[in-house]
Amino acid sequence: MTIKVVLIAFLLKKKLLGNIRDALALTRKLEVVLSKAHNLMLERNIAALETHLETQVKLLDMLHLNASLREHYLKEAGLSPDPAGIRSFLQIICSTPKAEATLKQWHQLEITAGRCRSLNQANGKLLSRLAASTNQIIDVVFSSQEPSPYNQQGICERKLG
């Protein structure tokens, strides 16, 4: 192996290690944001929820970019850009001093991502229940009123009075 090949391999390994560390930090932030969004929905604090969702979208964009970079680094290293490629990478670095810390970070990333999935599903269910209760309230409020004589175009379809 030439020095250039060794240097490229070292730099790729360093980039992948940093990428995994960054992904873990972003996923932990997302977990906090998803949990806070759940509480804001329970409180029906729509104004705060809107602002909070903007933060969530930014984090998701950053996680997407992080995943794209990881795919790129894995391909550059000659590995498949999927969980099998990550496992191969982790096996390759097993002999290095940072291997244990990286394996731990990757495991924590998988666990945190799982919690984010669960929180997101819970938020989706809560949002669905809130929408259903809002529809019920609208039905109750407007069920006692006579239907409007006007159609969707604003044309009167029946005699008034």
Coordinates of C-alpha atoms in Angstrom, one line a residue:
M1 CA 0.0 0.0 0.0
T2 CA 1.2 3.4 -0.8
I3 CA 1.2 6.2 1.7
K4 CA -1.5 7.9 -0.3
V5 CA -3.9 4.9 0.0
V6 CA -3.2 4.6 3.7
L7 CA -3.8 8.4 4.2
I8 CA -7.1 8.2 2.3
A9 CA -8.2 5.2 4.3
F10 CA -7.3 7.0 7.5
L11 CA -9.2 10.2 6.5
L12 CA -12.3 8.2 5.5
K13 CA -12.2 6.3 8.8
K14 CA -12.0 9.7 10.6
K15 CA -14.8 11.1 8.6
L16 CA -17.0 8.1 9.3
L17 CA -16.3 8.2 13.0
G18 CA -17.2 11.9 13.1
N19 CA -20.3 11.2 11.1
I20 CA -21.5 8.6 13.6
R21 CA -20.8 10.9 16.5
D22 CA -22.7 13.8 14.8
A23 CA -25.6 11.5 13.9
L24 CA -25.9 10.4 17.6
A25 CA -25.9 14.1 18.8
L26 CA -28.5 15.1 16.2
T27 CA -30.7 12.1 17.0
R28 CA -30.6 12.9 20.7
K29 CA -31.7 16.5 19.9
L30 CA -34.5 15.1 17.8
E31 CA -35.7 12.9 20.6
V32 CA -36.0 16.0 22.9
V33 CA -37.8 17.9 20.2
L34 CA -40.3 15.1 19.6
S35 CA -41.0 14.7 23.3
K36 CA -41.5 18.5 23.6
A37 CA -43.9 18.5 20.6
H38 CA -45.9 15.8 22.3
N39 CA -46.3 17.9 25.4
L40 CA -47.2 21.0 23.3
M41 CA -49.9 19.0 21.5
L42 CA -51.3 17.8 24.8
E43 CA -51.4 21.4 26.0
R44 CA -52.9 22.4 22.6
N45 CA -50.3 25.2 22.4
I46 CA -50.4 25.6 18.7
A47 CA -48.3 28.8 18.5
A48 CA -45.4 27.1 20.3
L49 CA -45.9 23.9 18.4
E50 CA -45.5 25.7 15.1
T51 CA -42.2 27.1 16.1
H52 CA -41.1 23.8 17.6
L53 CA -42.0 22.0 14.4
E54 CA -39.7 24.3 12.4
T55 CA -36.8 23.1 14.7
Q56 CA -37.9 19.5 14.1
V57 CA -37.8 20.0 10.3
K58 CA -34.3 21.6 10.5
L59 CA -33.0 18.6 12.6
L60 CA -34.5 16.2 10.1
D61 CA -32.8 18.0 7.3
M62 CA -29.5 17.8 9.1
L63 CA -30.0 14.1 9.8
H64 CA -30.8 13.5 6.1
L65 CA -27.6 15.3 5.1
N66 CA -25.6 13.3 7.7
A67 CA -27.0 10.0 6.3
S68 CA -26.1 11.1 2.8
L69 CA -22.6 11.9 3.9
R70 CA -22.3 8.5 5.6
E71 CA -23.5 6.8 2.4
H72 CA -20.9 8.7 0.4
Y73 CA -18.1 7.8 2.9
L74 CA -19.1 4.1 2.9
K75 CA -19.2 4.0 -0.9
E76 CA -15.8 5.8 -1.0
A77 CA -14.4 3.1 1.3
G78 CA -15.8 0.4 -1.0
L79 CA -18.5 -0.6 1.4
S80 CA -22.3 -0.8 0.7
P81 CA -24.3 2.2 1.9
D82 CA -26.6 0.3 4.2
P83 CA -26.5 -1.4 7.6
A84 CA -24.3 -4.2 6.2
G85 CA -21.8 -1.6 5.1
I86 CA -21.7 0.0 8.6
R87 CA -21.3 -3.5 10.2
S88 CA -18.4 -4.1 7.8
F89 CA -16.8 -0.7 8.7
L90 CA -17.2 -1.4 12.4
Q91 CA -15.6 -4.8 12.0
I92 CA -12.7 -3.2 10.1
I93 CA -12.0 -0.8 12.9
C94 CA -12.3 -3.4 15.6
S95 CA -8.5 -3.5 16.0
T96 CA -8.2 0.2 16.6
P97 CA -8.3 2.0 20.0
K98 CA -11.4 4.0 19.1
A99 CA -13.4 0.9 18.1
E100 CA -15.1 0.3 21.4
A101 CA -16.2 3.9 21.7
T102 CA -17.5 3.9 18.1
L103 CA -19.3 0.6 18.6
K104 CA -21.0 2.0 21.7
Q105 CA -21.9 5.2 19.8
W106 CA -23.4 3.3 16.9
H107 CA -25.4 1.1 19.4
Q108 CA -26.6 4.2 21.2
L109 CA -27.6 5.8 17.8
E110 CA -29.7 2.7 16.9
I111 CA -31.4 2.8 20.3
T112 CA -32.1 6.6 20.2
A113 CA -33.4 6.3 16.6
G114 CA -35.8 3.6 17.8
R115 CA -37.0 5.9 20.6
C116 CA -37.5 8.7 18.0
R117 CA -39.6 6.4 15.9
S118 CA -41.8 5.5 18.9
L119 CA -42.2 9.1 19.8
N120 CA -43.1 10.1 16.3
Q121 CA -45.7 7.3 16.1
A122 CA -47.2 8.5 19.5
N123 CA -47.3 12.0 18.1
G124 CA -49.0 10.9 15.0
K125 CA -51.7 9.0 17.1
L126 CA -52.1 12.0 19.3
L127 CA -52.5 14.4 16.4
S128 CA -55.1 12.0 14.9
R129 CA -57.1 12.0 18.1
L130 CA -56.9 15.8 18.4
A131 CA -58.2 16.2 14.8
A132 CA -61.0 13.8 15.6
S133 CA -62.1 15.6 18.7
T134 CA -61.9 19.0 16.9
N135 CA -64.2 17.5 14.2
Q136 CA -66.6 16.4 16.9
I137 CA -66.7 19.8 18.4
I138 CA -67.3 21.4 15.0
D139 CA -70.2 19.0 14.4
V140 CA -71.7 19.7 17.8
V141 CA -71.4 23.5 17.3
F142 CA -72.8 23.6 13.8
S143 CA -75.3 20.7 13.9
S144 CA -78.1 22.9 15.4
Q145 CA -77.7 25.5 12.6
E146 CA -79.8 25.3 9.5
P147 CA -77.7 24.5 6.4
S148 CA -76.7 27.5 4.4
P149 CA -78.8 28.2 1.3
Y150 CA -75.7 29.1 -0.6
N151 CA -73.5 26.6 -2.6
Q152 CA -69.7 26.6 -2.7
Q153 CA -69.8 29.2 -5.5
G154 CA -71.9 31.5 -3.3
I155 CA -75.1 31.1 -5.4
C156 CA -78.3 30.8 -3.5
E157 CA -79.9 27.5 -4.3
R158 CA -83.2 27.9 -2.3
K159 CA -85.6 30.6 -1.4
L160 CA -84.8 32.6 1.7
G161 CA -87.4 33.4 4.3

